[in-house]
Amino acid sequence: MIELGTHTKSRRDILDKVERISEVDVFSCYQCGRCSGDCPSINLMDILPNQAIRLLQLGEVELVLASKTIWICASCFTCTSRCPKGIDIARVLEALRQVCLRKNIDELDLNNIPEEERERYPTIAWVSALRKLSG
Amino acid sequence: MKSFAYYPGCTMKTTGKAFEQSAFAIAKVLDIQMREIERWNCCGTVFSLTIDDTMHHMATIRNLVRVEAMGESEVLTLCSMCYNTLKRANEFISSDPVRLSELNDFMYKEDLKYSGHVQVRHLLEVLRDDVGWDALKAKVTNPLEGVKVASYYGCALVRPEGAGVDSLEDPTVMEDLVSSLGAEPVQWQSRLECCGSYHTIGHKELVFERTERIVSEALKAGADVIILSCPLCEFNVGSRQPEVAEHVYGFKQIPVLYFTQLMGLALGIDPKELGMDDEAILKLIREKVEV
Ligand code: SF4
Ligand code: SF4
């Protein structure tokens, strides 16, 4: 069983950084679930956007950083636009991606894209995928 | 004649050629001059969301320096993602003198310093605010009567607050455009939903699911055609349809056009000049209107 809710120094440091570079106070979330209800990508996520925020509140930074969720979010800003507390969830998820990418942990491995598919993708897809998913 | 610096963006020269071609064709009819920026570079396609990432805005802002070097004060974009990225980076950098001077220091090899005063406009805004729907109606020679059109906004044209061409949750600019062309805008569910964007590369199953939903909703609302304003949406919602049909039993396809192509048909422009070689789309529209 995972024990939740321990705020060690290193966890606190990462959380501070996420809050600083996203300019979001994750503790203002009151867990209404609206963000997850409207997110179009939840089918491929392992934790819901509101759960990601809750886990951050509890200090479970590693769980969130290791989730699929932060990479599946495509910054569509639906959650951001509708959060009744004005929380920019898309920015929090970007900050979490940045924490990984700045350590050179890439999500997109071009070797996994079949050669015959590579040629047909529009430039705009390449540029945005590489900017979002690699450092 | 209204003149703009024109920012194409990377995809207008490749898979989005038809968008650019049709935009130039309708601009000519509407007396809008689009002067392509010299030595433009990719805007980065996505606005960097972290606040300590000034470097990532440099490529974007460099284009605006070149707009000023042309003596223009407004830059026109076609692609929703370019629009969103240019507009937000411009706002982010120009609203803070420290960031602006930091970025200008990075770009010391440019002839000019960026003043922070360029305005980023999307063609849809220009049609609504500068041309006006009445003036557009007056130019329509082939009213698209009976053609039912689903306007697809996706994300970048409307979100987040303040970055869009229109209201966040209830935009009407595309529907108003459709009405001005004599066609019928349909009311439908998925017009503001994300197409899956760049996940088309690593997670195409996500895009298939999205396209299936978007297309089915448009058909359910009785649409004959979907119009949109982004070459990545076009790839996902348009070009990917045959693959979705292979994966989803009973999936029905629908033609997808750039809004400028639909406009061109109503303005009496030869479909070849609109980059429309897709016979299926033309046949469908010809059944309703003589093009
Ligand atoms: S919508 Fe906002 S307040 Fe509600 S759960 Fe999501 S982040 Fe928290
Ligand atoms: S921005 Fe990300 S988390 Fe928010 S609704 Fe869109 S995909 Fe979901």
PDB file of C-alpha atoms in Angstrom, chain B residues 64 73-77 82-88 90 114 118-122 125:
ATOM      1  CA  LEU B  64       7.322  40.071 -35.302  1.00  0.00           C
ATOM      2  CA  SER B  73       1.964  46.968 -37.779  1.00  0.00           C
ATOM      3  CA  GLU B  74      -0.362  43.997 -38.180  1.00  0.00           C
ATOM      4  CA  VAL B  75       0.462  40.438 -39.035  1.00  0.00           C
ATOM      5  CA  LEU B  76      -2.097  38.116 -40.556  1.00  0.00           C
ATOM      6  CA  THR B  77      -2.162  34.380 -39.954  1.00  0.00           C
ATOM      7  CA  CYS B  82       0.323  30.024 -35.411  1.00  0.00           C
ATOM      8  CA  TYR B  83      -2.241  32.608 -34.426  1.00  0.00           C
ATOM      9  CA  ASN B  84      -2.455  31.328 -30.869  1.00  0.00           C
ATOM     10  CA  THR B  85       1.313  31.037 -30.459  1.00  0.00           C
ATOM     11  CA  LEU B  86       2.167  34.406 -32.000  1.00  0.00           C
ATOM     12  CA  LYS B  87      -0.569  36.210 -30.131  1.00  0.00           C
ATOM     13  CA  ARG B  88       0.211  34.736 -26.732  1.00  0.00           C
ATOM     14  CA  ASN B  90       3.519  38.663 -28.162  1.00  0.00           C
ATOM     15  CA  TYR B 114      11.197  44.670 -31.267  1.00  0.00           C
ATOM     16  CA  VAL B 118       2.716  44.423 -33.597  1.00  0.00           C
ATOM     17  CA  GLN B 119      -0.869  43.211 -33.612  1.00  0.00           C
ATOM     18  CA  VAL B 120      -1.492  39.557 -34.420  1.00  0.00           C
ATOM     19  CA  ARG B 121      -4.675  38.954 -36.427  1.00  0.00           C
ATOM     20  CA  HIS B 122      -6.375  35.874 -37.754  1.00  0.00           C
ATOM     21  CA  GLU B 125     -11.101  38.316 -37.430  1.00  0.00           C
TER      22      GLU B 125
END
